[in-house]
GROMACS .gro file of C-alpha atoms in nm:
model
  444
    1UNK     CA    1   0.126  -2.199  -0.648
    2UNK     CA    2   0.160  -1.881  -0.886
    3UNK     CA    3   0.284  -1.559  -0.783
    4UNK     CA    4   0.144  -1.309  -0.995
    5UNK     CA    5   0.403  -1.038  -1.133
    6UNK     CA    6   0.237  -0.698  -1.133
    7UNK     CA    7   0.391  -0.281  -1.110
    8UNK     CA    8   0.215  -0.009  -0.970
    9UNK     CA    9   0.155   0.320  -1.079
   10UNK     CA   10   0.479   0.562  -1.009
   11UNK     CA   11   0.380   0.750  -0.743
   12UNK     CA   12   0.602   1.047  -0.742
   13UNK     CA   13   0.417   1.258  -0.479
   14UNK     CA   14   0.112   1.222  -0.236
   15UNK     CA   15  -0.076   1.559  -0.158
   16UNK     CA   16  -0.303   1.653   0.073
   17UNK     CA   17  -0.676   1.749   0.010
   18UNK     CA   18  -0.774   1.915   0.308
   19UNK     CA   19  -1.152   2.035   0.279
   20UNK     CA   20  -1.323   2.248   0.487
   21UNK     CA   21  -1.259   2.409   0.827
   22UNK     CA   22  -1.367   2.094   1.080
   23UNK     CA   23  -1.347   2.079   1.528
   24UNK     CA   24  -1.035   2.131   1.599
   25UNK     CA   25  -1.147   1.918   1.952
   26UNK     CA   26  -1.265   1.649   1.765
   27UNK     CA   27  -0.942   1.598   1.552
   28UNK     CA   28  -0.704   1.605   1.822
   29UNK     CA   29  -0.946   1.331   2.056
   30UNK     CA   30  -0.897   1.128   1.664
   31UNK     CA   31  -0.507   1.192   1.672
   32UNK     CA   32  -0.477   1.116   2.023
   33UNK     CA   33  -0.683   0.779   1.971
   34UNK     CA   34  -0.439   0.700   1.724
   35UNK     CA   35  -0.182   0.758   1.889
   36UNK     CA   36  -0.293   0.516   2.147
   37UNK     CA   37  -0.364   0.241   1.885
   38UNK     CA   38  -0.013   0.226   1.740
   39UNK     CA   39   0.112   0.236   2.086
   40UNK     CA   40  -0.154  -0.099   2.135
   41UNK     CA   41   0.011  -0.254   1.776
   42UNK     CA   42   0.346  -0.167   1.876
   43UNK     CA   43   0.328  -0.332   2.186
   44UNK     CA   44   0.149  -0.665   2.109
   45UNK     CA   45   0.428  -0.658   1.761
   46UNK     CA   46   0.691  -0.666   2.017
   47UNK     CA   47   0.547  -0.997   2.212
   48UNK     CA   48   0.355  -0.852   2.510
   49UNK     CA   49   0.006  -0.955   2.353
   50UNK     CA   50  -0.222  -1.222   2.488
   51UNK     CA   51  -0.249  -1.337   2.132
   52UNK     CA   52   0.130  -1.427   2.065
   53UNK     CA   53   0.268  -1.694   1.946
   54UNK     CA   54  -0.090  -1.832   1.913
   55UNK     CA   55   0.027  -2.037   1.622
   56UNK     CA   56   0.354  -2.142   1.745
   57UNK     CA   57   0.498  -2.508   1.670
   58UNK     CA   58   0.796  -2.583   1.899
   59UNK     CA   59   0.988  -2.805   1.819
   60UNK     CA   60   1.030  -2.720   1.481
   61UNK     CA   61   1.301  -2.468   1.470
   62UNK     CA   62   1.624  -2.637   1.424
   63UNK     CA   63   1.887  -2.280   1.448
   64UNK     CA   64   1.848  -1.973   1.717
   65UNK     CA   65   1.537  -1.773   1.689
   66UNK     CA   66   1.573  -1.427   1.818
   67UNK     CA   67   1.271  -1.164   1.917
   68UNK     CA   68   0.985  -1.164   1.652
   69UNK     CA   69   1.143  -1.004   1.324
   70UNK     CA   70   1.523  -0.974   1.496
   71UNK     CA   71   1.748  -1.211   1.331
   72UNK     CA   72   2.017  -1.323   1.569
   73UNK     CA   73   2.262  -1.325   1.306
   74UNK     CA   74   2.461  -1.027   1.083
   75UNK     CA   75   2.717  -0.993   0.869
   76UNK     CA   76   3.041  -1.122   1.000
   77UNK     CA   77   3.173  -0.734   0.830
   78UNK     CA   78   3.048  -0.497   0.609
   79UNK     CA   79   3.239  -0.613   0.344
   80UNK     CA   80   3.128  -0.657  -0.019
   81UNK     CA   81   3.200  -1.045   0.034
   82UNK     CA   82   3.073  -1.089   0.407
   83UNK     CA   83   2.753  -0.874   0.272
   84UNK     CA   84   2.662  -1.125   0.021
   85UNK     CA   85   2.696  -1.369   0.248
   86UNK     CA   86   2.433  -1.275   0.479
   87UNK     CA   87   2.174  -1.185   0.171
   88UNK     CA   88   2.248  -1.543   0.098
   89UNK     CA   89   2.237  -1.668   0.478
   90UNK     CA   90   1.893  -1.467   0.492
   91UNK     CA   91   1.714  -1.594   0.187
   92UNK     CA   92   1.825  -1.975   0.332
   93UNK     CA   93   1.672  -1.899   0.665
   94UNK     CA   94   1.392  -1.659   0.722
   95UNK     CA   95   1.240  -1.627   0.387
   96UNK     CA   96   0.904  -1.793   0.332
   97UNK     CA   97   1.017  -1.985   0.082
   98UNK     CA   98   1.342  -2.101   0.228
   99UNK     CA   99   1.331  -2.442   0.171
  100UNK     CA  100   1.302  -2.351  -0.245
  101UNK     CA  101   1.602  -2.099  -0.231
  102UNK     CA  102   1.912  -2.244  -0.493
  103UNK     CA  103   2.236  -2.270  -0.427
  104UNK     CA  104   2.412  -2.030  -0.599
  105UNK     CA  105   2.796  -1.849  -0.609
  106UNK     CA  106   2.721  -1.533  -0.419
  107UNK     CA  107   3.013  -1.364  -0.598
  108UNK     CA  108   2.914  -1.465  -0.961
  109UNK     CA  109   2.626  -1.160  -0.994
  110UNK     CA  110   2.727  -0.800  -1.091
  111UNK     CA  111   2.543  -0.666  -0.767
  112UNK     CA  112   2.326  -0.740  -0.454
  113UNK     CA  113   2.021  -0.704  -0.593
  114UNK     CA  114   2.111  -0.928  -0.884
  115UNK     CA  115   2.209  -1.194  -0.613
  116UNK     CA  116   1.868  -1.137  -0.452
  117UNK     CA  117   1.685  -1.180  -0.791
  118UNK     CA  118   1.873  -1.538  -0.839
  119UNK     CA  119   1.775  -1.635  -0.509
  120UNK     CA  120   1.406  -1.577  -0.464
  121UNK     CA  121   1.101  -1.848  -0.550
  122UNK     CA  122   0.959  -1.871  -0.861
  123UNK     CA  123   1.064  -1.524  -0.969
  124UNK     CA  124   0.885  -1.357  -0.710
  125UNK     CA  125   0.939  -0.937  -0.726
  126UNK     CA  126   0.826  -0.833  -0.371
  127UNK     CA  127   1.143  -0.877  -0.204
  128UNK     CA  128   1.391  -0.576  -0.205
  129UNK     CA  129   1.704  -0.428  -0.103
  130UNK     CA  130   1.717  -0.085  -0.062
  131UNK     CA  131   1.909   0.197   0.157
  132UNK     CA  132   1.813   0.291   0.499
  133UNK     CA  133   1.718   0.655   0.388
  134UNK     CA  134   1.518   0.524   0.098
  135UNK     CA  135   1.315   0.298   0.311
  136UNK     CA  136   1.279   0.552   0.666
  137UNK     CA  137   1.189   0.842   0.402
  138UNK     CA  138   0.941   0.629   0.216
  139UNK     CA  139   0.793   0.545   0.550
  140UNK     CA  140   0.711   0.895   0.687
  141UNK     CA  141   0.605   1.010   0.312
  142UNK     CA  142   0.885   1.195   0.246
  143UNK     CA  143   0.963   1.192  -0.163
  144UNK     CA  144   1.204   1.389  -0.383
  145UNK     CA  145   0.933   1.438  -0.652
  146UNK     CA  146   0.766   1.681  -0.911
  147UNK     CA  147   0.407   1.570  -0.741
  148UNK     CA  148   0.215   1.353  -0.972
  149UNK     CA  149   0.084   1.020  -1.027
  150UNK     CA  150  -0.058   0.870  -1.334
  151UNK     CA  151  -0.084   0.593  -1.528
  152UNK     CA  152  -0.061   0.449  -1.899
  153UNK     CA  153  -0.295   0.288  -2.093
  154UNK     CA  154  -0.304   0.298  -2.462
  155UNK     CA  155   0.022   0.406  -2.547
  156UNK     CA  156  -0.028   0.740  -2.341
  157UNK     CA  157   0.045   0.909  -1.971
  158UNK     CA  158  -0.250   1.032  -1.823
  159UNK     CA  159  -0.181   1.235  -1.519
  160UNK     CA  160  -0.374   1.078  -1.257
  161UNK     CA  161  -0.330   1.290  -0.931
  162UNK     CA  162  -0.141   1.636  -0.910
  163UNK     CA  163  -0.079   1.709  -0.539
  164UNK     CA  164  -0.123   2.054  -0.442
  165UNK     CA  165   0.194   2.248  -0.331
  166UNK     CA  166   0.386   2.061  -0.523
  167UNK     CA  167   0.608   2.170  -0.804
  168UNK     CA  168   0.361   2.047  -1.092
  169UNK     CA  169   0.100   2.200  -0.962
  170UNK     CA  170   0.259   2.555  -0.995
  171UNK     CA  171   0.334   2.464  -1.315
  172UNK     CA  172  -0.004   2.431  -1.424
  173UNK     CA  173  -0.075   2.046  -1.469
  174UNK     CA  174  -0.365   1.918  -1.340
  175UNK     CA  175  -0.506   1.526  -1.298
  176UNK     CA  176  -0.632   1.434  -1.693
  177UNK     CA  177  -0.333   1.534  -1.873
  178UNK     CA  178  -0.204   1.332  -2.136
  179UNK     CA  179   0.183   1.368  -2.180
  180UNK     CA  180   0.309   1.334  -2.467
  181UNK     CA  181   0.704   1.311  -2.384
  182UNK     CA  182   0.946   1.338  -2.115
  183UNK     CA  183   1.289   1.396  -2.109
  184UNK     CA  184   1.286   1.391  -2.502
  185UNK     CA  185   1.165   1.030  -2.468
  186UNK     CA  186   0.788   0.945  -2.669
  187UNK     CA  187   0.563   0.810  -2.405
  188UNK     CA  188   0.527   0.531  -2.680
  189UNK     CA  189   0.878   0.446  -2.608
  190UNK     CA  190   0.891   0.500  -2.239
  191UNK     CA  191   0.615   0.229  -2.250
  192UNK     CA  192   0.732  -0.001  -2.445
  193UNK     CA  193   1.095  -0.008  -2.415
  194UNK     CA  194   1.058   0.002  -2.040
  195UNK     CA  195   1.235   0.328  -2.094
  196UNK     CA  196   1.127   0.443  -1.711
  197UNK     CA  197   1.450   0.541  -1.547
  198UNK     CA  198   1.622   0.706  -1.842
  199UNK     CA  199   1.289   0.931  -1.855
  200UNK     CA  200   1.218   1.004  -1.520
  201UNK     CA  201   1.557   0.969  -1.357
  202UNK     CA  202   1.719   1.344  -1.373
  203UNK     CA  203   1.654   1.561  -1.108
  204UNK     CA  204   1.457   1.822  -1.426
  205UNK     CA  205   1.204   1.707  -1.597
  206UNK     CA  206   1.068   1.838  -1.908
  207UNK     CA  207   0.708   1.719  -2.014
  208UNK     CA  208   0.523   1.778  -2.348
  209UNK     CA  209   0.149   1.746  -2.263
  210UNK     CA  210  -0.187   1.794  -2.427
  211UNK     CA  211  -0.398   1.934  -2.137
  212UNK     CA  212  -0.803   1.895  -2.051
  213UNK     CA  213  -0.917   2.181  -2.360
  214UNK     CA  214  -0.701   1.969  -2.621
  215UNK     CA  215  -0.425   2.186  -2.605
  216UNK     CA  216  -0.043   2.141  -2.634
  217UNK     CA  217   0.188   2.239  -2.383
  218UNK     CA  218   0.536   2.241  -2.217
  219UNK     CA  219   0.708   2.291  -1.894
  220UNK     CA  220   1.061   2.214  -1.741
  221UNK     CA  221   0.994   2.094  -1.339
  222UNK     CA  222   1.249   2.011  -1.127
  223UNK     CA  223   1.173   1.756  -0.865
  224UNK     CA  224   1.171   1.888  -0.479
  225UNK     CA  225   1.158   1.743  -0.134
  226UNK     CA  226   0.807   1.645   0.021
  227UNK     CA  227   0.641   1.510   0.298
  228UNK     CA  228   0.380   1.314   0.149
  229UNK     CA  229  -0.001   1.257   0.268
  230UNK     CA  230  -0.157   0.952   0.201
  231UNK     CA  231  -0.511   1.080   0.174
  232UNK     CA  232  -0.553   1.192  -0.194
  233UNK     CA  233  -0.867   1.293  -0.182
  234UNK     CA  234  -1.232   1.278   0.059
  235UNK     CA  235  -1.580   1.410   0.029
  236UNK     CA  236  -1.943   1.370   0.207
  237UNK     CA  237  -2.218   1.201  -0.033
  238UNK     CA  238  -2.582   1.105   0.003
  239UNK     CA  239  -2.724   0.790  -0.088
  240UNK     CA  240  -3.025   0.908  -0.284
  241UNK     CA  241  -3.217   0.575  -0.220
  242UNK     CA  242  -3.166   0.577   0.237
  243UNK     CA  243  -3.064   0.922   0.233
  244UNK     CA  244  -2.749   0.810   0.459
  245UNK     CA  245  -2.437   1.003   0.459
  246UNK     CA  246  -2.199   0.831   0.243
  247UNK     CA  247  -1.833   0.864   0.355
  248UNK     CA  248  -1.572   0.861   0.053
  249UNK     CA  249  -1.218   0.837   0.089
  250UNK     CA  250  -0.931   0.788  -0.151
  251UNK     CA  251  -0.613   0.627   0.065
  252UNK     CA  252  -0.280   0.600  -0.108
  253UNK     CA  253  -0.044   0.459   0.073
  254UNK     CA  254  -0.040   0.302   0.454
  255UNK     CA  255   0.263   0.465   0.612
  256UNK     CA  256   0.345   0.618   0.944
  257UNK     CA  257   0.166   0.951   0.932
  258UNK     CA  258  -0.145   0.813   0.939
  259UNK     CA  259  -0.307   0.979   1.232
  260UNK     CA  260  -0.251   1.331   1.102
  261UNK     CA  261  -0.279   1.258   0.749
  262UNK     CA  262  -0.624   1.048   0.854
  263UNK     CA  263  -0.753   1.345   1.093
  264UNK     CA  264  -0.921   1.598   0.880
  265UNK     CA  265  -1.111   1.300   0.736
  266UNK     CA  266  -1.211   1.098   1.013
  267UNK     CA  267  -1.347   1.429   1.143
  268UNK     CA  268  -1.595   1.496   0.850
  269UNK     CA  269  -1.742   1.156   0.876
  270UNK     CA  270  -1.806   1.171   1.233
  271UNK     CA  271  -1.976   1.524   1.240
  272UNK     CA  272  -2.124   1.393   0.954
  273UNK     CA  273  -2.241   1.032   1.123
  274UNK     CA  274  -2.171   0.830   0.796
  275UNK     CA  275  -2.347   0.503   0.751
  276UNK     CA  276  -2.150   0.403   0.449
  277UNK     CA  277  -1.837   0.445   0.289
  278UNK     CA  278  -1.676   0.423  -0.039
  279UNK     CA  279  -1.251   0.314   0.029
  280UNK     CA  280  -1.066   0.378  -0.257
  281UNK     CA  281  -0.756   0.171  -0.297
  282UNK     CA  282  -0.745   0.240  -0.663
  283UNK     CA  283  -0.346   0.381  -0.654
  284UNK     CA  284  -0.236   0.189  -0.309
  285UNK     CA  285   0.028  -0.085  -0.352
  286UNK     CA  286   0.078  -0.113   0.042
  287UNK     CA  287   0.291  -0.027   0.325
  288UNK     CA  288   0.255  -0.093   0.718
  289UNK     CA  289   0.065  -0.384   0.809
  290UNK     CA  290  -0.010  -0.232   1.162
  291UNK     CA  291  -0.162   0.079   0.950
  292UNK     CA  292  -0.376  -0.070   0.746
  293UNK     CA  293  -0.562  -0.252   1.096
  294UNK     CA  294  -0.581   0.050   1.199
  295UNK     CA  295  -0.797   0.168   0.913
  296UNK     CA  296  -1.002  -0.142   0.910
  297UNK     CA  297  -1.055  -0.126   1.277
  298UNK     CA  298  -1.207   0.205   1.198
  299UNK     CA  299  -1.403   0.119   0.879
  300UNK     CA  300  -1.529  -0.187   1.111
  301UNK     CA  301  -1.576   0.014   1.417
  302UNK     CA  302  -1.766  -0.195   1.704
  303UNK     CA  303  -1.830  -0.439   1.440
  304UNK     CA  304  -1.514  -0.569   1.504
  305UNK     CA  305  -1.379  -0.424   1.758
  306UNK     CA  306  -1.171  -0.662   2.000
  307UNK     CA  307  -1.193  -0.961   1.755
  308UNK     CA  308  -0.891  -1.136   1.575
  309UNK     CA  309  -0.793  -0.899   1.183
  310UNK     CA  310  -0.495  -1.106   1.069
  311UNK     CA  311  -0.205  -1.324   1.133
  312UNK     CA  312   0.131  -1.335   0.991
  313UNK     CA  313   0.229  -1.725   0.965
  314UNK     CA  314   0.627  -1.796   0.928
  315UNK     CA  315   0.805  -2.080   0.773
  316UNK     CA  316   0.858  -2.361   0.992
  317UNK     CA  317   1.206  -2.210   1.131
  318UNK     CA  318   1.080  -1.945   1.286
  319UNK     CA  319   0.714  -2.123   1.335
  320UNK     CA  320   0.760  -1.919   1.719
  321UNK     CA  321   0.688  -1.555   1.548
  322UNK     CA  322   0.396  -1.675   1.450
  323UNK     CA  323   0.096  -1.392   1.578
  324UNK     CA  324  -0.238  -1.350   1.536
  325UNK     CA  325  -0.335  -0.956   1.583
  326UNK     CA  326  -0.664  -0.805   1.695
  327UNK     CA  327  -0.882  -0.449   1.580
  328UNK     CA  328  -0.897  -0.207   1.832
  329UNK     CA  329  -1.153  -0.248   2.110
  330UNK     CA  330  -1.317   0.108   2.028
  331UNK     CA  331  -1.443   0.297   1.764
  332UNK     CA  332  -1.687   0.629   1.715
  333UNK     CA  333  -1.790   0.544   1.325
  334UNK     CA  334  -2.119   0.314   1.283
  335UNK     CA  335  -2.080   0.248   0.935
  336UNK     CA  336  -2.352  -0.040   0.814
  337UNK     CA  337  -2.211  -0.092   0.457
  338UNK     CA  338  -1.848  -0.085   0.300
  339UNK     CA  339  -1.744  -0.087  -0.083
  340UNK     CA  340  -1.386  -0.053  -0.163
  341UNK     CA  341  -1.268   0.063  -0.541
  342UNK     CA  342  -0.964  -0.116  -0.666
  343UNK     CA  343  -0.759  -0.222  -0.951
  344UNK     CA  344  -0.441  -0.416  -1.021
  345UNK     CA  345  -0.237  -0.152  -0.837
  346UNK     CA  346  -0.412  -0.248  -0.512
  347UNK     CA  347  -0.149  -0.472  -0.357
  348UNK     CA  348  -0.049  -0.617   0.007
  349UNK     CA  349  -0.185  -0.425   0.271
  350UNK     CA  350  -0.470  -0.264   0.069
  351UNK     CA  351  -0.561  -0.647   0.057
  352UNK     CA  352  -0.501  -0.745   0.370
  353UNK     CA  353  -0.739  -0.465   0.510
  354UNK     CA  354  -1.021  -0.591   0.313
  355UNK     CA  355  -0.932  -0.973   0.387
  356UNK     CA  356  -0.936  -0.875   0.741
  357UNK     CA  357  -1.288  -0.718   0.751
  358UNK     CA  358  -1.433  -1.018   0.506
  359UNK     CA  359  -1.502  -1.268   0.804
  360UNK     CA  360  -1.724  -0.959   0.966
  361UNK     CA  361  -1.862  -0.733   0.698
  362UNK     CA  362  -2.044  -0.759   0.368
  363UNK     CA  363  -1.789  -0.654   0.151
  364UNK     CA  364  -1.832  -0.524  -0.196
  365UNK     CA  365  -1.578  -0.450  -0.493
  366UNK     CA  366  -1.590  -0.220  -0.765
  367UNK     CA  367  -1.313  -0.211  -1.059
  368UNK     CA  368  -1.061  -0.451  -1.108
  369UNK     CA  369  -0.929  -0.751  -0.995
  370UNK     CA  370  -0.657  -0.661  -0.716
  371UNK     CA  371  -0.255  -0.773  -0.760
  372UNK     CA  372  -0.269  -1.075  -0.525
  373UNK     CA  373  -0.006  -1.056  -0.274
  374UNK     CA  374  -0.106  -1.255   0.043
  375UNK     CA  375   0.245  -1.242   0.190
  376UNK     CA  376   0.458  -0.976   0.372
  377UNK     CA  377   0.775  -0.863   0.454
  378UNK     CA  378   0.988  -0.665   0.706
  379UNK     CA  379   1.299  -0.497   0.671
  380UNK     CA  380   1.629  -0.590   0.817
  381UNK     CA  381   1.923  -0.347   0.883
  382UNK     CA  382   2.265  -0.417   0.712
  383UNK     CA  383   2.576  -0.212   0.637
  384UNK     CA  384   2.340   0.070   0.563
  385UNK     CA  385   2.068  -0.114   0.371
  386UNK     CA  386   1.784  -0.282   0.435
  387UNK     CA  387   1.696  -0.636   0.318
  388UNK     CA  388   1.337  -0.703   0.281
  389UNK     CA  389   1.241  -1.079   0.191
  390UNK     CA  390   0.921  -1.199   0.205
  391UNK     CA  391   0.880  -1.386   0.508
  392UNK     CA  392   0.525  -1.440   0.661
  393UNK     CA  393   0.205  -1.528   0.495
  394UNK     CA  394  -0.098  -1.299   0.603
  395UNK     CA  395  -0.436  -1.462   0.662
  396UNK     CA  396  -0.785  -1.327   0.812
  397UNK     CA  397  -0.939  -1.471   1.115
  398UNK     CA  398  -1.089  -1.736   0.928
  399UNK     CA  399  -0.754  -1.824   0.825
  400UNK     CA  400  -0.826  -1.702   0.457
  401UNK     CA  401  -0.548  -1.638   0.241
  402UNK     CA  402  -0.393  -1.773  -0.007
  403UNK     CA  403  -0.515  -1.471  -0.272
  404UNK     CA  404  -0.221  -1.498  -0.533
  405UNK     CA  405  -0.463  -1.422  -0.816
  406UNK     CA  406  -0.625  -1.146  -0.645
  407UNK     CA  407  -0.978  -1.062  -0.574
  408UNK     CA  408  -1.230  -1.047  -0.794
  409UNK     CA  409  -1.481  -0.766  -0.835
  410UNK     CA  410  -1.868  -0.729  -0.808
  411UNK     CA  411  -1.899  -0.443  -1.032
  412UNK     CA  412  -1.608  -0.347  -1.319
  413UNK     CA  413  -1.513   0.001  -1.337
  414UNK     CA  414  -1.231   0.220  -1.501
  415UNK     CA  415  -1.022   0.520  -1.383
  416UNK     CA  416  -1.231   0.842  -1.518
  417UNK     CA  417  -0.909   1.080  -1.513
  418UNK     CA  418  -1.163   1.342  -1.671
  419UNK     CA  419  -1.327   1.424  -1.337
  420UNK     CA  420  -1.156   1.516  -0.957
  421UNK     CA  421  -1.141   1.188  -0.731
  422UNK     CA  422  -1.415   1.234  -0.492
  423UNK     CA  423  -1.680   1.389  -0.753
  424UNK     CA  424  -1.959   1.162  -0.752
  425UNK     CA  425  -1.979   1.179  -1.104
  426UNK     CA  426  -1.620   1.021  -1.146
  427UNK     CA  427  -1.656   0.678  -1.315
  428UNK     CA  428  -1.545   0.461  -1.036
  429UNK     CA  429  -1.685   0.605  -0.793
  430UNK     CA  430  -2.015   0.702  -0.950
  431UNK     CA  431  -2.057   0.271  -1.029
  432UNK     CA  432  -1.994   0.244  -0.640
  433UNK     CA  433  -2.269   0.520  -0.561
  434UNK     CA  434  -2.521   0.327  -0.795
  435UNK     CA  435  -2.394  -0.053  -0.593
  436UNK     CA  436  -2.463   0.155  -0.263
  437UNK     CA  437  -2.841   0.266  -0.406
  438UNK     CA  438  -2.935  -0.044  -0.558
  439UNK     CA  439  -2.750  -0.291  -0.482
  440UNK     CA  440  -2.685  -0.389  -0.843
  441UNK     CA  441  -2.427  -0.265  -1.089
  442UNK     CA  442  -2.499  -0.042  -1.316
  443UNK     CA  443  -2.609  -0.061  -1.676
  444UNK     CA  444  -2.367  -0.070  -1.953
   0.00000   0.00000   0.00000
């Protein structure tokens, strides 16, 4: 098996596009059905479902298996030593790859995370350490950040996204940018020395940029506090060819906020009674599992509704947590075709939603091949971290999975950083227009 190395874009803030003044009635009924769907996931997560356990193998497990992700084990203190014991203990026992985890001397490595690194499979970069108010912060969006994304290509920084409210955007910069420097540091050598944190680490960041009329600039911005939204970015369309109402929505990350940050969209494409929709995953690297069946329970609406999305298979110790999870059993949206933009920065859940939806929909990609991670992880309390190994392979209902070198796309596109996300005339999004209309790429 290979396991594919990738890194996402840095994703320093997510802002919130809110267009248009939409029924207020119809966006709480969307929050409040929400609401009731996580409280649905929750539940069945916790082992109440009918569909528990559906793969379980007794039998197999040879040590005590608590609740479905509880290990019935901690560390014996919080000690440095008794720490690194349970990392170790951990990557023996519930990680996927258990029965491939070395042997190593726990106190030989300058830290924890350099213990981790010697003890995962094949190199593998998706499991983590971090602290507790990294990880809760991350998920409910909250972010000390300046509020950009972008990416590099070419030996350059192209600012991506610029979230509004955010410290960048008083300053002026706007998605297109080029920068030129940070921090005193040539993005030439931020790129290829891997010069990331010494550049983007202080708390003040000064950026040299060439802006969207060819001219130079400067500015000093010094990262704030945010609660992030993950919708970037949404807009109504018409397919020219049906004259259906085309849905497009860029999603950035699947976290816990999802009902509010999901509202003012949800309620544009129901007053509008989209047929079709356009997902962009271009930017999304992941997050909650349980989030990202929401969304496809809503992209699938009573296409799916009630039937299996995905299981999360464990290794043959904990064989018992074992689940298979099912979409929501209603829906408002009737949309008849789907077409999701992504790229190599589409990773784990952003995957899983569209493995979910391929046993039931006719599912069409435009951009990239995707990262390939098939696998997840969940997070496990210590000492004032959080452990995260991989532990569970993710498959669809037709047990597909297995995607380690991503999926492929129908139609290749680029990021077009010289027009808004949601403009139809955007380069990824105007080849998925064009798929939708004639169901044929476009041209080159």
């Amino acid at each position: 098996m290979k396991i594919k190395h990738t890194h996402s874009i840095f994703n320093f803030m997510i802002a919130k596009y809110v267009f248009g003044n939409n029924s207020a009635m119809i966006k709480k009924q969307f929050i409040d059905y929400l609401v009731l769907i996580a409280i649905t996931v929750l539940i069945s997560a916790c082992g109440t479902s009918e569909n528990n356990n559906s793969y379980s193998d007794e039998g197999t497990s040879e040590i005590e298996v608590g609740d479905i992700q509880t290990l019935s084990y901690e560390p014996a203190s919080c000690s440095e030593s008794d720490q690194r014991d349970f990392i170790n203990k951990v990557m023996h026992d519930v990680y996927l790859w258990s029965e491939y985890t070395p042997d190593v001397d726990v106190d030989s490595y300058a830290s924890q995370r350099e213990l981790l690194d010697a003890l995962v499979y094949n190199d593998e970069q998706w499991s983590g350490i971090t602290t507790l108010e990294e990880y809760d912060s991350y998920m409910v969006g909250e972010a000390v950040a300046i509020g950009i994304n972008f990416t590099d290509q070419d030996d350059m920084i192209y600012l991506t996204h610029v979230y509004p409210d955010s410290p960048a955007e008083d300053a002026g910069l706007q998605r297109g940018y080029a920068l030129t420097s940070i921090n005193g540091y040539p993005v030439a050598d931020i790129i290829n020395n891997d010069l990331w944190d010494e550049a983007l680490g202080p708390d003040v960041l000064d950026l040299d940029y060439i802006d969207n009329d060819s001219n130079a600039g400067s500015v000093s911005i010094t990262k704030t506090t945010f609660t992030e939204s993950s919708v970037a970015a949404y807009s109504i369309l018409t397919n020219s060819t049906n004259g259906n109402k085309v849905g497009y929505l860029n999603y950035l990350t699947f976290n816990d906020n999802y009902s509010t940050d999901l509202a003012e969209a949800y309620t544009a494409f129901a007053v509008n009674d989209i047929r079709e929709i356009v997902v962009d995953l271009r930017y999304n690297g992941g997050g909650r599992v349980y989030v990202a069946q929401i969304l496809g329970g809503i992209i699938g609406g009573t296409t799916v509704a009630g039937r299996p999305a995905y299981s999360e298979l464990y290794n043959d110790h904990y064989s018992s947590w074992s689940t298979q999870y099912s979409f929501a059993s209603e829906n408002t949206l009737n949309i008849e075709k789907v077409v999701f933009i992504v790229t190599e920065s589409t990773m784990s859940a952003s995957e899983l939603m569209i493995n979910m939806l391929k046993p039931y929909m006719d599912i069409t990609l435009i951009g990239s091949t995707t990262a390939g991670k098939p696998v997840g992880s969940f997070a496990v309390e210590y000492c004032g971290n959080y452990i995260k190994p991989i532990a569970f392979k993710l498959v669809n209902a037709n047990m597909e999975g297995d995607y380690y070198d991503g999926f492929p796309v129908t139609c290749s596109a680029t990021d077009d950083v010289t027009h808004p996300l949601g403009d139809r005339d955007e380069g990824m999004l105007s080849v998925a227009m064009t798929y939708l209309e004639t169901g044929s790429c476009p041209a080159e």
